[in-house]
Every structure is written in structure tokens, then in C-alpha cells.
Short mmCIF file of C-alpha atoms in Angstrom, two decimals:
data_model
loop_
_atom_site.label_atom_id
_atom_site.label_comp_id
_atom_site.label_asym_id
_atom_site.label_seq_id
_atom_site.Cartn_x
_atom_site.Cartn_y
_atom_site.Cartn_z
CA UNK C 1 -7.32 -7.85 47.82
CA UNK C 2 -7.55 -9.63 44.52
CA UNK C 3 -6.87 -9.08 40.61
CA UNK C 4 -7.20 -10.79 37.27
CA UNK C 5 -4.57 -9.52 35.05
CA UNK C 6 -1.58 -6.81 34.44
CA UNK C 7 -4.41 -4.12 33.95
CA UNK C 8 -5.77 -4.40 36.76
CA UNK C 9 -2.33 -4.84 39.03
CA UNK C 10 -1.23 -1.41 37.10
CA UNK C 11 -3.98 0.29 38.05
CA UNK C 12 -3.90 -1.00 41.53
CA UNK C 13 -0.48 -0.06 42.08
CA UNK C 14 -1.39 4.11 40.96
CA UNK C 15 -4.37 4.19 43.03
CA UNK C 16 -3.41 2.47 46.20
CA UNK C 17 0.69 3.65 45.84
CA UNK C 18 1.89 0.49 45.77
CA UNK C 19 4.41 -1.73 44.31
CA UNK C 20 3.74 -5.05 42.71
CA UNK C 21 5.20 -7.37 45.78
CA UNK C 22 2.80 -4.81 47.75
CA UNK C 23 -0.78 -6.01 46.36
CA UNK C 24 0.84 -9.63 45.57
CA UNK C 25 1.79 -9.90 49.61
CA UNK C 26 -2.21 -8.66 50.55
CA UNK C 27 -3.38 -10.84 48.35
CA UNK C 28 -1.92 -13.89 49.61
CA UNK C 29 -2.94 -12.88 53.93
CA UNK C 30 -6.27 -12.77 52.69
CA UNK C 31 -6.14 -15.64 50.59
CA UNK C 32 -4.46 -17.70 53.42
CA UNK C 33 -5.34 -15.97 56.59
CA UNK C 34 -0.81 -15.99 56.62
CA UNK C 35 1.02 -12.76 57.76
CA UNK C 36 3.60 -10.83 55.93
CA UNK C 37 6.71 -12.40 57.98
CA UNK C 38 5.63 -15.99 57.12
CA UNK C 39 5.64 -14.86 53.33
CA UNK C 40 8.82 -13.64 54.21
CA UNK C 41 10.29 -16.47 56.03
CA UNK C 42 8.94 -18.94 53.32
CA UNK C 43 10.67 -17.07 50.28
CA UNK C 44 14.09 -16.43 51.93
CA UNK C 45 13.57 -20.52 51.69
CA UNK C 46 12.91 -20.76 48.53
CA UNK C 47 15.90 -17.77 47.79
CA UNK C 48 18.19 -20.42 49.63
CA UNK C 49 17.22 -23.42 47.31
CA UNK C 50 17.96 -21.28 44.56
CA UNK C 51 21.19 -19.99 45.86
CA UNK C 52 22.53 -23.73 46.61
CA UNK C 53 21.90 -25.04 43.08
CA UNK C 54 23.90 -22.12 41.44
CA UNK C 55 26.56 -22.22 43.73
CA UNK C 56 26.35 -26.20 43.51
CA UNK C 57 26.36 -26.13 39.73
CA UNK C 58 29.49 -24.36 39.37
CA UNK C 59 31.84 -26.11 42.11
CA UNK C 60 30.28 -29.81 41.35
CA UNK C 61 30.45 -31.65 38.31
CA UNK C 62 26.88 -32.66 38.24
CA UNK C 63 26.12 -34.66 35.64
CA UNK C 64 21.86 -35.55 34.65
CA UNK C 65 20.16 -38.64 34.97
CA UNK C 66 20.57 -39.52 32.11
CA UNK C 67 23.99 -38.43 30.96
CA UNK C 68 22.25 -35.85 27.99
CA UNK C 69 23.77 -32.56 29.99
CA UNK C 70 25.49 -31.23 32.66
CA UNK C 71 29.02 -29.20 33.27
CA UNK C 72 27.99 -26.33 31.11
CA UNK C 73 26.84 -24.09 33.81
CA UNK C 74 30.68 -24.16 34.70
CA UNK C 75 31.92 -24.21 31.21
CA UNK C 76 30.33 -20.93 31.50
CA UNK C 77 31.33 -19.30 34.05
CA UNK C 78 34.50 -20.69 34.47
CA UNK C 79 35.72 -19.48 30.96
CA UNK C 80 38.76 -17.48 30.30
CA UNK C 81 39.58 -18.65 27.08
CA UNK C 82 37.35 -15.37 25.06
CA UNK C 83 39.77 -11.70 25.82
CA UNK C 84 38.08 -10.62 28.84
CA UNK C 85 36.45 -13.23 30.56
CA UNK C 86 32.82 -12.74 28.05
CA UNK C 87 31.18 -11.64 24.90
CA UNK C 88 28.40 -10.74 26.53
CA UNK C 89 29.58 -8.42 29.83
CA UNK C 90 30.86 -10.18 33.35
CA UNK C 91 26.82 -9.89 34.24
CA UNK C 92 25.28 -10.94 31.11
CA UNK C 93 27.78 -14.28 31.34
CA UNK C 94 26.60 -14.68 34.85
CA UNK C 95 23.33 -14.92 34.80
CA UNK C 96 24.08 -17.32 31.63
CA UNK C 97 26.16 -19.77 33.47
CA UNK C 98 23.38 -19.36 36.61
CA UNK C 99 20.11 -20.57 35.15
CA UNK C 100 22.37 -23.49 33.43
CA UNK C 101 23.29 -24.06 36.48
CA UNK C 102 19.26 -24.29 37.70
CA UNK C 103 18.76 -26.33 34.96
CA UNK C 104 21.60 -28.79 35.84
CA UNK C 105 21.03 -29.56 39.51
CA UNK C 106 17.07 -30.27 38.36
CA UNK C 107 18.25 -32.90 35.74
CA UNK C 108 20.20 -34.35 38.15
CA UNK C 109 17.54 -35.00 41.28
CA UNK C 110 18.87 -31.54 42.63
CA UNK C 111 16.82 -29.46 45.41
CA UNK C 112 15.00 -26.31 42.99
CA UNK C 113 12.65 -23.96 42.79
CA UNK C 114 9.66 -24.20 40.30
CA UNK C 115 9.49 -20.71 38.17
CA UNK C 116 7.00 -21.25 37.37
CA UNK C 117 8.14 -24.82 36.23
CA UNK C 118 10.99 -27.34 36.92
CA UNK C 119 11.86 -26.91 33.16
CA UNK C 120 11.79 -22.82 33.17
CA UNK C 121 13.40 -22.65 37.06
CA UNK C 122 16.70 -21.64 36.09
CA UNK C 123 15.85 -17.86 34.61
CA UNK C 124 14.20 -16.53 37.78
CA UNK C 125 17.27 -17.26 39.60
CA UNK C 126 19.96 -17.19 37.24
CA UNK C 127 19.08 -13.22 36.58
CA UNK C 128 18.26 -11.81 39.81
CA UNK C 129 21.50 -13.55 41.53
CA UNK C 130 23.61 -12.41 39.08
CA UNK C 131 21.89 -8.69 39.65
CA UNK C 132 22.53 -8.88 43.58
CA UNK C 133 25.94 -9.89 43.24
CA UNK C 134 26.62 -7.00 39.92
CA UNK C 135 24.42 -4.33 42.94
CA UNK C 136 25.33 -5.95 45.95
CA UNK C 137 21.51 -6.05 46.62
CA UNK C 138 20.11 -7.08 49.70
CA UNK C 139 18.18 -10.28 50.22
CA UNK C 140 15.51 -8.73 50.71
CA UNK C 141 15.18 -6.76 47.72
CA UNK C 142 15.32 -10.20 45.77
CA UNK C 143 12.62 -11.59 48.07
CA UNK C 144 10.67 -8.42 46.98
CA UNK C 145 11.48 -8.92 43.03
CA UNK C 146 10.15 -12.80 43.60
CA UNK C 147 6.96 -11.98 44.75
CA UNK C 148 6.24 -9.50 42.18
CA UNK C 149 7.76 -11.61 39.99
CA UNK C 150 4.81 -14.68 41.28
CA UNK C 151 1.96 -11.24 40.50
CA UNK C 152 2.97 -11.49 36.80
CA UNK C 153 3.54 -15.63 36.99
CA UNK C 154 -0.15 -15.53 38.75
CA UNK C 155 -1.53 -13.29 36.07
CA UNK C 156 -0.62 -16.06 32.55
CA UNK C 157 -1.65 -19.22 34.85
CA UNK C 158 -5.31 -17.57 35.13
CA UNK C 159 -5.22 -16.67 31.75
CA UNK C 160 -3.55 -18.69 30.06
CA UNK C 161 -1.28 -21.63 30.71
CA UNK C 162 2.10 -22.05 32.19
CA UNK C 163 2.22 -25.43 31.61
CA UNK C 164 4.57 -27.14 28.54
CA UNK C 165 2.60 -29.59 27.71
CA UNK C 166 -0.65 -26.76 26.78
CA UNK C 167 1.01 -24.41 25.28
CA UNK C 168 4.73 -25.22 24.34
CA UNK C 169 8.07 -23.82 25.17
CA UNK C 170 6.98 -20.47 25.03
CA UNK C 171 4.14 -20.92 27.82
CA UNK C 172 7.52 -22.31 30.35
CA UNK C 173 10.21 -19.79 29.57
CA UNK C 174 8.88 -17.45 28.04
CA UNK C 175 6.16 -17.14 31.26
CA UNK C 176 9.63 -17.21 33.27
CA UNK C 177 11.39 -14.46 31.30
CA UNK C 178 8.28 -12.31 32.10
CA UNK C 179 8.32 -12.98 34.73
CA UNK C 180 12.15 -12.19 35.69
CA UNK C 181 11.58 -9.42 33.67
CA UNK C 182 8.89 -7.71 35.14
CA UNK C 183 10.07 -7.91 38.63
CA UNK C 184 13.83 -6.69 37.49
CA UNK C 185 12.03 -3.55 36.58
CA UNK C 186 10.63 -2.82 39.74
CA UNK C 187 13.69 -3.67 41.52
CA UNK C 188 16.18 -1.51 39.50
CA UNK C 189 13.65 1.40 40.07
CA UNK C 190 11.31 1.22 37.19
CA UNK C 191 7.40 2.09 37.02
CA UNK C 192 4.94 -0.67 37.57
CA UNK C 193 4.21 0.63 33.65
CA UNK C 194 7.54 -0.01 32.37
CA UNK C 195 7.29 -3.48 34.10
CA UNK C 196 4.57 -4.70 32.45
CA UNK C 197 6.76 -3.49 28.75
CA UNK C 198 9.60 -5.88 30.09
CA UNK C 199 7.00 -8.90 30.66
CA UNK C 200 5.31 -8.03 27.26
CA UNK C 201 8.12 -8.01 25.44
CA UNK C 202 9.80 -10.99 26.88
CA UNK C 203 6.83 -12.95 26.51
CA UNK C 204 6.51 -11.64 22.62
CA UNK C 205 10.16 -12.63 21.66
CA UNK C 206 9.19 -16.11 21.62
CA UNK C 207 6.20 -16.79 21.15
CA UNK C 208 4.91 -19.93 19.26
CA UNK C 209 8.39 -21.62 21.33
CA UNK C 210 7.31 -24.70 21.12
CA UNK C 211 8.41 -28.21 23.82
CA UNK C 212 10.25 -30.66 21.82
CA UNK C 213 12.95 -32.22 24.88
CA UNK C 214 15.59 -35.43 23.45
CA UNK C 215 13.42 -38.31 24.93
CA UNK C 216 10.95 -36.06 26.57
CA UNK C 217 13.67 -35.47 29.28
CA UNK C 218 13.89 -31.82 30.95
CA UNK C 219 17.33 -31.46 29.97
CA UNK C 220 18.11 -30.48 26.23
CA UNK C 221 17.04 -28.03 25.41
CA UNK C 222 15.87 -27.09 28.09
CA UNK C 223 18.79 -26.43 29.48
CA UNK C 224 19.74 -24.08 27.43
CA UNK C 225 16.36 -22.00 26.47
CA UNK C 226 17.07 -21.01 30.27
CA UNK C 227 20.21 -19.26 29.31
CA UNK C 228 18.49 -17.38 26.10
CA UNK C 229 14.76 -16.90 28.87
CA UNK C 230 17.83 -15.15 31.68
CA UNK C 231 19.14 -13.07 28.48
CA UNK C 232 15.51 -12.49 27.53
CA UNK C 233 14.44 -10.82 30.36
CA UNK C 234 17.42 -8.44 31.22
CA UNK C 235 17.72 -7.22 27.55
CA UNK C 236 13.74 -7.02 27.74
CA UNK C 237 14.16 -5.19 31.27
CA UNK C 238 17.06 -2.85 29.99
CA UNK C 239 14.72 -1.91 27.09
CA UNK C 240 11.27 -1.01 29.39
CA UNK C 241 13.80 1.02 31.48
CA UNK C 242 15.54 2.88 28.93
CA UNK C 243 11.40 4.25 28.15
CA UNK C 244 11.25 1.43 25.36
CA UNK C 245 7.32 0.61 25.27
CA UNK C 246 5.54 -2.53 24.16
CA UNK C 247 2.73 -1.85 20.83
CA UNK C 248 0.69 -5.05 22.48
CA UNK C 249 -0.44 -4.13 25.97
CA UNK C 250 1.03 -7.55 28.29
CA UNK C 251 -3.24 -8.81 28.68
CA UNK C 252 -3.37 -9.21 24.80
CA UNK C 253 -0.13 -11.05 24.59
CA UNK C 254 -0.58 -13.63 27.10
CA UNK C 255 -4.17 -14.11 25.04
CA UNK C 256 -2.29 -14.07 22.13
CA UNK C 257 0.22 -16.95 23.68
CA UNK C 258 -2.10 -18.50 25.01
CA UNK C 259 -4.40 -19.10 21.42
CA UNK C 260 -1.02 -19.88 19.63
CA UNK C 261 -0.02 -22.79 22.67
CA UNK C 262 -3.50 -24.38 21.50
CA UNK C 263 -2.91 -24.06 18.27
CA UNK C 264 0.38 -26.15 18.44
CA UNK C 265 0.04 -29.87 17.51
CA UNK C 266 0.75 -31.89 20.32
CA UNK C 267 3.94 -33.41 18.62
CA UNK C 268 5.67 -30.30 19.70
CA UNK C 269 4.04 -29.70 23.41
CA UNK C 270 6.03 -31.99 25.33
CA UNK C 271 5.23 -35.27 24.06
CA UNK C 272 8.83 -35.92 22.71
CA UNK C 273 7.24 -36.85 18.71
CA UNK C 274 8.22 -33.49 17.01
CA UNK C 275 10.84 -31.04 16.69
CA UNK C 276 14.28 -31.54 18.18
CA UNK C 277 13.24 -34.53 19.45
CA UNK C 278 12.17 -36.32 16.56
CA UNK C 279 15.34 -35.08 14.45
CA UNK C 280 18.04 -38.30 13.93
CA UNK C 281 20.45 -37.57 16.41
CA UNK C 282 17.36 -37.30 19.22
CA UNK C 283 15.83 -40.30 17.83
CA UNK C 284 19.17 -41.89 18.48
CA UNK C 285 19.80 -40.65 22.12
CA UNK C 286 16.11 -41.80 23.02
CA UNK C 287 17.31 -44.80 22.10
CA UNK C 288 20.21 -45.47 23.60
CA UNK C 289 18.71 -43.63 26.79
CA UNK C 290 15.53 -45.94 27.23
CA UNK C 291 17.98 -49.09 26.11
CA UNK C 292 19.78 -47.90 29.13
CA UNK U 1 -9.16 -25.47 42.21
CA UNK U 2 -8.52 -22.96 45.03
CA UNK U 3 -7.16 -19.82 44.48
CA UNK U 4 -3.39 -19.97 43.73
CA UNK U 5 -0.91 -19.27 45.87
CA UNK U 6 2.38 -17.15 45.20
CA UNK U 7 3.86 -20.41 46.22
CA UNK U 8 2.15 -22.37 43.25
CA UNK U 9 3.48 -19.45 40.97
CA UNK U 10 7.11 -19.56 42.14
CA UNK U 11 6.87 -22.84 43.78
CA UNK U 12 6.82 -25.48 44.21
CA UNK U 13 10.00 -26.47 46.06
CA UNK U 14 11.09 -29.59 44.98
CA UNK U 15 13.18 -32.46 43.63
CA UNK U 16 13.68 -32.37 40.26
CA UNK U 17 13.52 -32.91 37.26
CA UNK U 18 9.92 -32.86 36.52
CA UNK U 19 7.00 -31.88 38.66
CA UNK U 20 4.25 -33.91 37.05
CA UNK U 21 7.28 -36.96 36.31
CA UNK U 22 8.72 -36.28 39.62
CA UNK U 23 7.03 -34.19 42.22
CA UNK U 24 3.75 -35.72 41.19
CA UNK U 25 4.39 -39.07 41.62
CA UNK U 26 6.34 -38.84 45.22
CA UNK U 27 2.77 -37.15 45.94
CA UNK U 28 0.96 -40.59 44.71
CA UNK U 29 3.66 -42.77 46.03
CA UNK U 30 2.69 -40.19 49.91
CA UNK U 31 -0.97 -41.26 49.62
CA UNK U 32 0.16 -44.74 48.71
CA UNK U 33 2.16 -44.48 52.48
CA UNK U 34 -0.42 -43.24 54.67
CA UNK U 35 -2.77 -45.55 53.48
CA UNK U 36 -0.52 -48.40 54.37
CA UNK U 37 0.20 -46.54 57.60
CA UNK U 38 4.06 -47.10 56.21
CA UNK U 39 3.37 -50.70 56.95
CA UNK U 40 5.07 -52.17 53.89
CA UNK U 41 6.79 -55.14 53.41
CA UNK U 42 6.71 -55.63 48.66
CA UNK U 43 5.38 -52.53 46.76
CA UNK U 44 4.55 -52.91 43.22
CA UNK U 45 4.36 -49.86 40.55
CA UNK U 46 2.21 -50.76 37.51
CA UNK U 47 3.49 -47.32 34.88
CA UNK U 48 1.35 -46.34 32.54
CA UNK U 49 1.64 -44.22 29.37
CA UNK U 50 3.96 -41.73 29.55
CA UNK U 51 5.40 -42.53 33.17
CA UNK U 52 6.26 -46.22 31.28
CA UNK U 53 7.93 -44.65 29.10
CA UNK U 54 9.71 -41.94 30.69
CA UNK U 55 10.67 -42.83 34.07
CA UNK U 56 13.74 -43.92 34.56
CA UNK U 57 14.84 -40.41 33.31
CA UNK U 58 12.82 -38.83 34.99
CA UNK U 59 13.36 -40.52 38.44
CA UNK U 60 9.90 -41.27 38.04
CA UNK U 61 10.79 -44.56 40.12
CA UNK U 62 13.26 -43.16 42.92
CA UNK U 63 10.44 -39.92 44.00
CA UNK U 64 7.46 -43.41 44.06
CA UNK U 65 9.92 -45.22 46.59
CA UNK U 66 10.31 -41.95 48.43
CA UNK U 67 7.35 -41.03 48.55
CA UNK U 68 6.26 -44.75 50.06
CA UNK U 69 8.64 -44.16 52.06
CA UNK U 70 6.40 -41.24 52.86
CA UNK U 71 8.97 -38.30 52.20
CA UNK U 72 8.19 -35.08 50.68
CA UNK U 73 8.88 -34.07 47.23
CA UNK U 74 11.71 -31.50 48.30
CA UNK U 75 13.34 -34.34 50.63
CA UNK U 76 16.42 -34.45 49.17
CA UNK U 77 16.67 -38.22 50.79
CA UNK U 78 14.56 -39.21 47.02
CA UNK U 79 17.60 -39.63 45.26
CA UNK U 80 19.31 -42.37 47.43
CA UNK U 81 15.27 -43.78 48.35
CA UNK U 82 16.30 -47.34 46.27
CA UNK U 83 18.69 -48.09 49.10
CA UNK U 84 16.84 -46.54 52.06
CA UNK U 85 14.10 -48.92 50.85
CA UNK U 86 16.56 -51.81 50.85
CA UNK U 87 17.90 -51.15 54.10
CA UNK U 88 14.54 -51.17 55.86
CA UNK U 89 13.89 -54.36 53.99
CA UNK U 90 11.43 -53.28 51.82
CA UNK U 91 11.49 -54.86 48.07
CA UNK U 92 9.97 -53.02 45.91
CA UNK U 93 9.62 -53.73 41.26
CA UNK U 94 8.15 -51.60 38.26
CA UNK U 95 6.27 -53.04 35.29
CA UNK U 96 4.93 -51.49 32.81
CA UNK U 97 1.08 -51.38 31.93
CA UNK U 98 -1.73 -50.65 30.52
CA UNK U 99 -4.12 -49.17 33.58
CA UNK U 100 -6.85 -48.72 30.68
CA UNK U 101 -8.12 -44.99 30.17
CA UNK U 102 -6.56 -43.23 32.32
CA UNK U 103 -4.42 -39.90 32.32
CA UNK U 104 -1.03 -40.48 30.49
CA UNK U 105 0.63 -40.38 33.79
CA UNK U 106 -1.08 -43.17 35.77
CA UNK U 107 0.36 -45.35 38.44
CA UNK U 108 -1.47 -47.90 40.22
CA UNK U 109 0.02 -49.31 43.84
CA UNK U 110 0.29 -51.97 45.14
CA UNK U 111 1.08 -52.95 48.17
CA UNK U 112 1.71 -55.25 50.58
CA UNK U 113 1.20 -55.27 54.15
CA UNK U 114 3.75 -56.76 56.54
CA UNK U 115 0.64 -59.31 56.99
CA UNK U 116 0.10 -59.98 53.52
CA UNK U 117 -3.11 -57.75 53.03
CA UNK U 118 -3.12 -55.64 50.02
CA UNK U 119 -3.35 -52.30 49.59
CA UNK U 120 -4.49 -50.50 45.97
CA UNK U 121 -3.96 -46.95 45.25
CA UNK U 122 -4.41 -45.80 41.71
CA UNK U 123 -3.60 -42.06 40.30
CA UNK U 124 -2.43 -39.47 38.62
CA UNK U 125 0.01 -36.86 37.94
CA UNK U 126 -1.98 -33.78 35.90
CA UNK U 127 0.32 -31.53 36.30
CA UNK U 128 2.79 -28.94 38.19
CA UNK U 129 2.91 -31.68 41.16
CA UNK U 130 -0.58 -31.94 41.38
CA UNK U 131 -1.93 -35.36 41.39
CA UNK U 132 -5.41 -36.76 41.56
CA UNK U 133 -6.30 -40.31 43.39
CA UNK U 134 -8.71 -42.37 41.31
CA UNK U 135 -9.09 -45.65 42.79
CA UNK U 136 -8.37 -47.35 45.95
CA UNK U 137 -8.89 -51.20 46.91
CA UNK U 138 -10.93 -51.28 43.34
CA UNK U 139 -13.18 -48.64 44.47
CA UNK U 140 -13.41 -45.63 41.83
CA UNK U 141 -12.77 -42.31 43.61
CA UNK U 142 -11.49 -38.89 43.40
CA UNK U 143 -9.51 -36.66 45.09
CA UNK U 144 -6.30 -34.59 45.26
CA UNK U 145 -4.87 -34.12 48.73
CA UNK U 146 -4.64 -29.98 47.62
CA UNK U 147 -6.52 -30.17 51.11
CA UNK U 148 -6.58 -32.02 54.51
CA UNK U 149 -8.15 -35.89 53.67
CA UNK U 150 -10.01 -37.88 55.94
CA UNK U 151 -10.08 -41.00 54.38
CA UNK U 152 -12.84 -43.34 56.42
CA UNK U 153 -13.33 -47.08 55.17
CA UNK U 154 -16.63 -48.00 56.55
CA UNK U 155 -20.52 -50.03 56.01
CA UNK U 156 -22.58 -48.68 54.06
CA UNK U 157 -25.40 -48.10 56.78
CA UNK U 158 -27.75 -45.85 57.79
CA UNK U 159 -26.79 -42.97 59.98
CA UNK U 160 -22.78 -43.48 59.72
CA UNK U 161 -22.05 -40.32 58.01
CA UNK U 162 -24.22 -38.73 60.51
CA UNK U 163 -21.95 -39.28 62.92
CA UNK U 164 -18.72 -38.87 61.89
CA UNK U 165 -19.68 -35.14 60.72
CA UNK U 166 -20.92 -34.91 64.25
CA UNK U 167 -17.01 -36.17 65.71
CA UNK U 168 -15.60 -33.54 63.35
CA UNK U 169 -17.92 -31.30 64.24
CA UNK U 170 -17.48 -31.56 68.18
CA UNK U 171 -13.29 -31.18 67.52
CA UNK U 172 -14.33 -27.98 65.30
CA UNK U 173 -13.03 -29.36 62.06
CA UNK U 174 -14.68 -27.51 59.58
CA UNK U 175 -15.25 -29.74 55.99
CA UNK U 176 -14.98 -28.29 53.15
CA UNK U 177 -16.16 -30.91 50.44
CA UNK U 178 -17.20 -34.28 51.19
CA UNK U 179 -17.67 -37.55 49.02
CA UNK U 180 -18.75 -41.07 50.07
CA UNK U 181 -18.93 -44.57 47.66
CA UNK U 182 -19.69 -47.83 47.61
CA UNK U 183 -18.99 -50.93 45.74
CA UNK U 184 -22.37 -52.31 47.02
CA UNK U 185 -25.14 -51.24 48.93
CA UNK U 186 -24.60 -52.54 52.32
CA UNK U 187 -21.23 -53.36 51.87
CA UNK U 188 -17.73 -51.83 52.13
CA UNK U 189 -17.70 -48.23 51.62
CA UNK U 190 -15.56 -45.13 51.78
CA UNK U 191 -15.56 -41.41 52.96
CA UNK U 192 -13.45 -38.48 51.62
CA UNK U 193 -13.32 -35.38 53.70
CA UNK U 194 -11.40 -32.88 53.07
CA UNK U 195 -10.67 -30.05 55.67
CA UNK U 196 -9.63 -26.90 56.20
CA UNK U 197 -7.78 -27.73 59.29
CA UNK U 198 -5.35 -31.24 60.20
CA UNK U 199 -7.66 -33.73 61.79
CA UNK U 200 -5.65 -34.25 65.12
CA UNK U 201 -4.95 -38.47 66.57
CA UNK U 202 -7.65 -37.74 69.22
CA UNK U 203 -10.54 -36.61 66.34
CA UNK U 204 -9.11 -39.66 64.10
CA UNK U 205 -8.99 -42.52 67.32
CA UNK U 206 -12.90 -41.16 68.13
CA UNK U 207 -14.45 -41.54 64.17
CA UNK U 208 -12.32 -45.07 63.70
CA UNK U 209 -14.12 -45.86 67.13
CA UNK U 210 -17.56 -45.09 65.94
CA UNK U 211 -19.50 -48.56 65.14
CA UNK U 212 -19.81 -49.11 61.72
CA UNK U 213 -16.18 -47.33 60.90
CA UNK U 214 -13.57 -49.60 59.77
CA UNK U 215 -10.43 -47.27 60.45
CA UNK U 216 -9.70 -43.77 59.30
CA UNK U 217 -6.25 -42.13 57.55
CA UNK U 218 -5.17 -39.09 57.51
CA UNK U 219 -3.22 -37.36 54.44
CA UNK U 220 -1.65 -34.15 54.33
CA UNK U 221 0.56 -33.72 51.08
CA UNK U 222 2.67 -30.29 50.63
#
């Protein structure tokens, strides 16, 4: 079992009457001489890490190493000042809080699953766990979704990049959102084509997004961009499940993302020399942190 | 690089905040631990480029010390690594350095063993938690720790490579990649052997006992 593109995954799913995660499990078994049980047990550990990070972030007082972020996930989760508790609705509110929370845990040297990177590690757990709670889904469904998400991330890794230093934030939080969106559509009963429409839409929505972290740290604006990434994945899944299609196919969107990433100046690719990092406030914070 | 596993994409499981500055740094530190077999009295970390600029904010310092203690990148003790090292009587210091024309995330680790002997390991964190070791004890070489890696310092003379590979063959260890490096003809050299399966202690001891082999180090990074 081998595939290098979204197109190949769609064809294989049809020809073999399989789900994305089933293809990915077959590929993993062939690649590493492992078993489905081992794969599922390993993924269950990753899921527990994700759940623990979320639980810690909404109950404990978290501060990042630099002191720049912390406590915002809890604010969103616990807030009751908005009438009805949320403008976006209870499930979206959770997805926002959870995705931010994982980033806070990451920034405070807690344990996370890079998904696909540490800087974008909030989007997949934030969306999947919020949906699990909303629809009372079993862990098996979430593990299947994580495996399908990894197949989409694999296509991006093979044909482009998921590194902010190479492709900007679009490569990190854009890929994470695409992985989440495609997996969510499959988990919620959509077709494989719909999965890739959702993945395409997520990535298209933030094409060109630069990586400009303040003081070079995986903290701000990363945390809020994970919240946007989670929302992006949910909005894109909803559109796809309702039959809205992406005009540009997934593989071409990935190609466009890669070209844009390479065209971005190096100041806007994780070097902290441009964008928000190079604002008056960004420079002041950097000086303060480095003189500590 | 070998084919990506699903856990390379959705993973690694790691202590934050950065796969390159935290997880990768920890793995380079762990290679240091293996190259001195855990015998450490004093360590100096010479930090280059981006490592020297942002090491505090990324916990690169705590990850390096955690690695030196033999921790993996997902070990929660990394956060407390300074205290753990101090309790073990291990001294450590961080210095900013210009290590020349190397990757921006590079560290040179100088380990003083209890005997006073110095072991030097230099490596770069190249993204996603992946690393490249570029120098050991002043000798330029290259390995990634992606496979089970056996480092064999030996004397540069005819027949040694055959003896080592024969010992591996006897124990059914399949060599995926192998490279030999040396300073000067007839002096100390290094074999870097990357295999699909872990090299057990018995095989290590057998190789170690071969005439002309100086030592054996097994490096197994998660």
C-alpha cells in the first residue's frame, strides 16, 4: 500500500471500498512490520496525551516559559459573561478553548503531540475532542480520525512542507486544519471526496499566512492562530458535509501553498525578523525576555 | 530520509515548546549521554546561532541537560532536569559560541568524565525533532540516529571492518548503512553502523573485544 497524493487516496478508497484510515493502517503495517493492534495502542497513548493537555489547560494555572502567554484557554472555557456562554455556540467554544489550551501546555514545557508540529499542536486535539464530547463519540472513532488526519498530513509532508521555517504559518496551522477537516468529514459520515474538499478549503483559507512569532518563541501569535485553525477546520468540514466543493483540487492547493512558502521572504519564516515580531511592541518584548 | 510513518506526521509525542529547539536538543544531548556512557562530572554546552539567541525561551537548556541525563524528548522530567542534574552532582554551563559555518541550531557538547577525560559531541537540530550529529572528538562525521546506531572507534588498519561486520552477521544484525571516518592513516578512526535491529550487549562486548577496536557505543533515539 502506497500513495503520494490526495488523488491517489481518493482512488484507492473507491477501488478497495476503504476508509482513509484503513489505507493508512495498511501502509504502516507494510512499512514498519507492525500490527493494527500496535498502531492503535500507540495512537491511544497519543490521544491520552492530547486529553490530558486539554484537561490541564482548563483547570490549572499555566504560564509559558517566557511568561508571555497562559490562562487564556481557561478564560474562554469558563467564561459566562457572554449571554448564553458563547457567541459561537458551545461546541465551537470548546474547540477554541481546547486548541488554545494545548498550545499553552506546549509553551509551558508540558507534554503534547506534534500534530503535525508543536506550533500547530492544538488544532487536531481541539476539534476532535470537542466533537467527541458534543456527539458522545467513542475513542475508536477519534483514533480512526487521527489516523486519517495523518494520511492527509503525509501528503503535505511528501509534496510540500509542514515546517514554518520553510513555508510559514500556512504550512503549519494550514496543514493541521486540513488534516483535522478531512478527518472530521470522514468521522461525521462524509465521502472521501468531501474529506478532501474540506482539507482543500482549510488550506486555501489561510494561504500566505506568515510565521512571525514574537521573540522567536512558539507562543504568540501561535496560540490564537491555533484557535483560528480549529475554527477553520470546523467551518470547512461543515461546508464540505453540506456539499460545498473546492474548485481547486487538494493536491494543487498543496502545490500552491508550497510555492507561496518558498516565495515568502526569510524574515517571515520563523526567524522573528519580520511581521508581528518586528513591531515596536514585538521588539520590546523580545528585549525584555532576552534580558531576563 | 526513510519513508515517513504516521507517527512522524502525527507526532512525535514530546515536551514542548519546539520540536527543533526542545525535542531535537534533547536528542543531541542523549547522544552525548551515550558517548560517555552516562559518566559525567561537568558539561559545557556551546550554543550557536538560533540556539544561542532563544535557548531560554524554548527550554533548549533544560532539554539539553535532560538529554545528557539520558531522557527521551517525551520525558516529563525534562522540566526538572537542572535540579535532577544538580542532585546527581553534575555541573553544567551554557556558553554562546560561533561554531563556524554550521546549521543555525547547532550545539557543541563538551563532557568531562569522572576520570577527567573529555568527550566532545557536536550536532544540529534540523527540524521536526530530527538531528544530525556532525562531529565527535574533533572528527567530522555524520549520522542522524534515525536507525539503531553503533559507533565503533577503532584503529585504522586493514581487516578491522571485516571483523566487525562478521560479528554483526553472526548475531543476525542487518546493516542498513555504514560509513568509516578517520583522522589520519593508521590512527584512531570511527565506524558508524546503522542497523534495522538493536545491537544487544553480547554483540557489543564481542565487537569490543576485537583486536584494534577501541570501544563500542550503542545509540538508540526515540
